[in-house]
mmCIF file of C-alpha atoms in Angstrom:
data_model
loop_
_atom_site.group_PDB
_atom_site.id
_atom_site.type_symbol
_atom_site.label_atom_id
_atom_site.label_comp_id
_atom_site.label_asym_id
_atom_site.label_seq_id
_atom_site.Cartn_x
_atom_site.Cartn_y
_atom_site.Cartn_z
ATOM 1 C CA PRO A 1 68.795 4.663 24.058
ATOM 2 C CA LEU A 2 69.219 7.985 21.822
ATOM 3 C CA VAL A 3 68.838 5.457 18.738
ATOM 4 C CA LEU A 4 65.776 4.001 20.000
ATOM 5 C CA ILE A 5 64.240 8.535 20.588
ATOM 6 C CA PRO A 6 63.680 8.968 17.134
ATOM 7 C CA PRO A 7 61.422 5.692 15.685
ATOM 8 C CA LEU A 8 60.421 5.856 19.708
ATOM 9 C CA LEU A 9 58.984 9.672 18.624
ATOM 10 C CA PHE A 10 57.869 8.541 15.004
ATOM 11 C CA SER A 11 56.214 5.449 16.533
ATOM 12 C CA VAL A 12 53.801 8.133 19.065
ATOM 13 C CA ALA A 13 53.570 10.690 15.481
ATOM 14 C CA ALA A 14 52.288 7.999 13.168
ATOM 15 C CA LEU A 15 50.181 6.501 17.196
ATOM 16 C CA TRP A 16 48.476 10.225 17.276
ATOM 17 C CA PHE A 17 48.296 10.353 13.118
ATOM 18 C CA THR A 18 45.806 7.168 12.973
ATOM 19 C CA ALA A 19 43.974 8.258 15.476
ATOM 20 C CA LYS A 20 43.902 11.610 14.665
ATOM 21 C CA GLN A 21 43.151 10.689 10.832
ATOM 22 C CA ILE A 22 41.498 7.127 10.466
ATOM 23 C CA ILE A 23 40.313 5.714 14.486
ATOM 24 C CA GLN A 24 38.226 9.213 15.717
ATOM 25 C CA PRO A 25 36.345 9.693 12.165
ATOM 26 C CA LEU A 26 35.354 6.152 11.828
ATOM 27 C CA GLN A 27 34.194 6.344 14.868
ATOM 28 C CA GLN A 28 32.028 10.029 14.529
ATOM 29 C CA LEU A 29 30.801 7.667 11.086
ATOM 30 C CA GLU A 30 29.465 4.928 13.179
ATOM 31 C CA SER A 31 27.762 6.996 15.290
ATOM 32 C CA LYS A 32 26.220 9.112 12.171
ATOM 33 C CA ALA A 33 26.208 4.981 10.327
ATOM 34 C CA ALA A 34 23.999 4.162 13.563
ATOM 35 C CA ALA A 35 21.736 7.122 13.760
ATOM 36 C CA LEU A 36 20.385 6.866 10.134
ATOM 37 C CA SER A 37 19.383 3.895 10.773
ATOM 38 C CA TRP A 38 17.785 5.156 13.038
ATOM 39 C CA GLY A 39 15.805 7.306 10.317
ATOM 40 C CA ASP A 40 18.197 10.744 10.786
ATOM 41 C CA PHE A 41 19.021 11.027 7.451
ATOM 42 C CA ASP A 42 20.614 14.434 8.582
ATOM 43 C CA ALA A 43 22.841 12.997 10.559
ATOM 44 C CA ILE A 44 25.074 11.514 7.607
ATOM 45 C CA LYS A 45 25.601 15.514 6.222
ATOM 46 C CA GLU A 46 27.712 16.938 8.432
ATOM 47 C CA SER A 47 31.139 15.680 7.309
ATOM 48 C CA VAL A 48 33.793 13.927 9.221
ATOM 49 C CA GLY A 49 36.623 14.277 8.091
ATOM 50 C CA GLY A 50 39.668 11.651 7.852
ATOM 51 C CA ILE A 51 41.945 10.287 4.869
ATOM 52 C CA SER A 52 40.179 10.127 1.982
ATOM 53 C CA GLU A 53 38.972 6.887 2.391
ATOM 54 C CA VAL A 54 36.910 7.753 5.405
ATOM 55 C CA ARG A 55 35.962 10.662 3.290
ATOM 56 C CA HIS A 56 34.740 9.045 0.423
ATOM 57 C CA LEU A 57 32.854 5.861 2.606
ATOM 58 C CA GLN A 58 30.459 8.911 4.196
ATOM 59 C CA MET A 59 30.155 10.158 0.926
ATOM 60 C CA GLU A 60 28.541 7.290 -0.646
ATOM 61 C CA LEU A 61 26.863 6.259 3.174
ATOM 62 C CA THR A 62 25.015 9.419 2.036
ATOM 63 C CA GLU A 63 24.285 8.758 -1.696
ATOM 64 C CA MET A 64 22.941 5.267 0.168
ATOM 65 C CA SER A 65 20.494 7.847 2.714
ATOM 66 C CA ARG A 66 19.999 10.546 -0.452
ATOM 67 C CA LYS A 67 18.295 6.887 -1.821
ATOM 68 C CA VAL A 68 16.774 5.503 0.790
ATOM 69 C CA ARG A 69 14.287 8.554 1.848
ATOM 70 C CA ALA A 70 13.736 8.898 -2.123
ATOM 71 C CA ALA A 71 12.421 5.003 -1.814
ATOM 72 C CA GLN A 72 10.948 5.839 1.648
ATOM 73 C CA GLU A 73 8.442 9.119 -0.001
ATOM 74 C CA GLY A 74 8.126 6.737 -3.088
ATOM 75 C CA LEU A 75 6.496 3.530 -0.436
ATOM 76 C CA HIS A 76 4.326 6.725 1.134
ATOM 77 C CA ASP A 77 2.877 7.370 -2.005
ATOM 78 C CA TYR A 78 2.246 4.165 -3.178
ATOM 79 C CA ILE A 79 0.528 3.138 0.017
ATOM 80 C CA GLY A 80 -1.231 6.422 0.265
ATOM 81 C CA ALA A 81 -2.866 5.904 -3.097
ATOM 82 C CA ILE A 82 -3.430 2.244 -2.597
ATOM 83 C CA THR A 83 -5.440 3.577 0.319
ATOM 84 C CA SER A 84 -6.933 5.881 -1.538
ATOM 85 C CA ALA A 85 -7.999 2.989 -3.658
ATOM 86 C CA GLN A 86 -9.533 1.205 -1.486
ATOM 87 C CA GLU A 87 -11.189 3.663 -0.106
ATOM 88 C CA GLU A 88 -12.765 4.817 -3.700
ATOM 89 C CA GLU A 89 -13.568 1.463 -4.025
ATOM 90 C CA ARG A 90 -15.016 1.015 -0.976
ATOM 91 C CA ALA A 91 -17.800 3.965 -1.357
ATOM 92 C CA ARG A 92 -19.116 3.367 -5.312
ATOM 93 C CA LEU A 93 -19.878 -0.523 -3.060
ATOM 94 C CA ALA A 94 -21.911 1.528 -1.587
ATOM 95 C CA ARG A 95 -23.368 2.728 -4.226
ATOM 96 C CA GLU A 96 -23.729 -0.267 -6.399
ATOM 97 C CA LEU A 97 -25.386 -1.786 -2.652
ATOM 98 C CA HIS A 98 -27.426 1.101 -1.986
ATOM 99 C CA ASP A 99 -28.613 1.488 -5.207
ATOM 100 C CA SER A 100 -29.238 -2.156 -6.374
ATOM 101 C CA VAL A 101 -29.521 -4.355 -4.190
ATOM 102 C CA SER A 102 -31.067 -2.480 -0.805
ATOM 103 C CA GLN A 103 -33.391 -0.962 -2.641
ATOM 104 C CA ALA A 104 -34.124 -4.237 -4.110
ATOM 105 C CA LEU A 105 -34.724 -6.325 -0.667
ATOM 106 C CA TYR A 106 -37.351 -2.595 -0.277
ATOM 107 C CA GLY A 107 -39.324 -3.487 -2.873
ATOM 108 C CA ILE A 108 -39.428 -7.524 -1.945
ATOM 109 C CA GLY A 109 -40.495 -5.520 1.789
ATOM 110 C CA LEU A 110 -43.329 -3.692 0.251
ATOM 111 C CA GLY A 111 -44.261 -6.673 -2.547
ATOM 112 C CA ALA A 112 -44.548 -8.970 0.365
ATOM 113 C CA ARG A 113 -46.468 -7.280 2.883
ATOM 114 C CA THR A 114 -49.079 -6.234 -0.350
ATOM 115 C CA ALA A 115 -49.099 -9.898 -1.314
ATOM 116 C CA ARG A 116 -50.477 -10.957 2.136
ATOM 117 C CA THR A 117 -53.340 -8.728 2.724
ATOM 118 C CA LEU A 118 -54.699 -9.574 -0.108
ATOM 119 C CA LEU A 119 -53.729 -13.038 0.413
ATOM 120 C CA ASP A 120 -56.460 -12.340 3.322
ATOM 121 C CA ILE A 121 -58.528 -10.169 0.530
ATOM 122 C CA ALA A 122 -58.234 -11.411 -2.223
ATOM 123 C CA PRO A 123 -56.592 -14.137 -2.905
ATOM 124 C CA GLU A 124 -56.205 -14.117 -6.530
ATOM 125 C CA LYS A 125 -55.007 -10.606 -6.615
ATOM 126 C CA ALA A 126 -52.327 -11.712 -4.626
ATOM 127 C CA VAL A 127 -50.671 -13.412 -7.738
ATOM 128 C CA GLU A 128 -49.464 -10.303 -9.322
ATOM 129 C CA PRO A 129 -47.453 -9.103 -6.386
ATOM 130 C CA LEU A 130 -46.056 -12.527 -5.671
ATOM 131 C CA ASP A 131 -44.598 -12.490 -9.089
ATOM 132 C CA TYR A 132 -43.156 -9.199 -7.955
ATOM 133 C CA VAL A 133 -42.009 -10.085 -5.589
ATOM 134 C CA LEU A 134 -39.713 -13.059 -6.953
ATOM 135 C CA GLN A 135 -38.253 -11.123 -10.445
ATOM 136 C CA LEU A 136 -36.720 -8.082 -7.714
ATOM 137 C CA ALA A 137 -35.433 -11.557 -5.710
ATOM 138 C CA GLU A 138 -33.975 -13.082 -9.177
ATOM 139 C CA ALA A 139 -33.140 -9.251 -10.258
ATOM 140 C CA GLY A 140 -30.859 -8.940 -6.946
ATOM 141 C CA LEU A 141 -28.803 -11.847 -7.352
ATOM 142 C CA THR A 142 -28.271 -10.930 -10.076
ATOM 143 C CA GLU A 143 -26.979 -7.783 -8.805
ATOM 144 C CA MET A 144 -24.702 -9.591 -6.428
ATOM 145 C CA ARG A 145 -23.153 -11.574 -7.822
ATOM 146 C CA SER A 146 -22.577 -9.589 -10.531
ATOM 147 C CA LEU A 147 -20.842 -7.341 -7.144
ATOM 148 C CA ILE A 148 -19.746 -10.540 -5.938
ATOM 149 C CA PHE A 149 -17.343 -11.093 -8.914
ATOM 150 C CA GLU A 150 -16.593 -7.278 -9.285
ATOM 151 C CA LEU A 151 -14.703 -7.695 -5.817
ATOM 152 C CA ARG A 152 -13.112 -11.057 -6.392
ATOM 153 C CA PRO A 153 -13.288 -12.300 -10.295
ATOM 154 C CA GLU A 154 -13.318 -17.025 -9.757
ATOM 155 C CA SER A 155 -10.547 -15.414 -13.938
ATOM 156 C CA LEU A 156 -8.318 -14.360 -11.146
ATOM 157 C CA GLU A 157 -8.332 -17.421 -9.067
ATOM 158 C CA ARG A 158 -8.172 -19.740 -12.454
ATOM 159 C CA GLU A 159 -6.372 -17.010 -15.483
ATOM 160 C CA GLY A 160 -4.639 -15.089 -13.614
ATOM 161 C CA ILE A 161 -4.077 -11.036 -13.267
ATOM 162 C CA VAL A 162 -4.271 -10.051 -17.013
ATOM 163 C CA SER A 163 -7.184 -12.389 -18.150
ATOM 164 C CA ALA A 164 -8.681 -11.543 -15.611
ATOM 165 C CA ARG A 165 -7.987 -7.706 -16.088
ATOM 166 C CA ASN A 166 -9.301 -8.019 -19.612
ATOM 167 C CA ARG A 167 -12.641 -9.881 -18.527
ATOM 168 C CA GLN A 168 -13.680 -6.739 -15.769
ATOM 169 C CA ALA A 169 -12.863 -5.093 -18.825
ATOM 170 C CA GLN A 170 -15.580 -6.358 -21.410
ATOM 171 C CA ALA A 171 -17.853 -7.007 -18.133
ATOM 172 C CA LEU A 172 -17.494 -3.740 -17.790
ATOM 173 C CA ARG A 173 -18.041 -2.312 -21.515
ATOM 174 C CA ALA A 174 -21.211 -5.051 -21.336
ATOM 175 C CA ARG A 175 -23.092 -3.445 -18.789
ATOM 176 C CA HIS A 176 -22.730 0.445 -19.122
#
């Protein structure tokens, strides 16, 4: 029995070392990784100790969390830029509609009222306001088609993004 005591003490010491230097740090690292998966990027930074492999694993997780945080911030900035661009485009479209199509429609209404009044008084004089209404309707239709083309160019469907972008740039240069 005395011969068994030293190996037994060695086994107990080995188990204690394993529990203290490997299992406990791995359990702590697991809980920190779980916190990291929920977005707590600072949880992984506090050292869990243990053997060099566990410390190395923690360093890798810390670096990974830094990269994920940077990617999230980049994505946040990108989404903000997209949202801003969408809002600017909506404002531009609203201005275009107000400046062209709504004014054409207002002119059509005014011309139609004038022609209606003239039809009762002097029908031959109603031709000029009706021609004006027709011109405004055609101009409004042309402008509306142009705005629709700007929103979704047909060339985008047929030729792809690069060709559509080039064609759109040519159209804008021609208009302005």
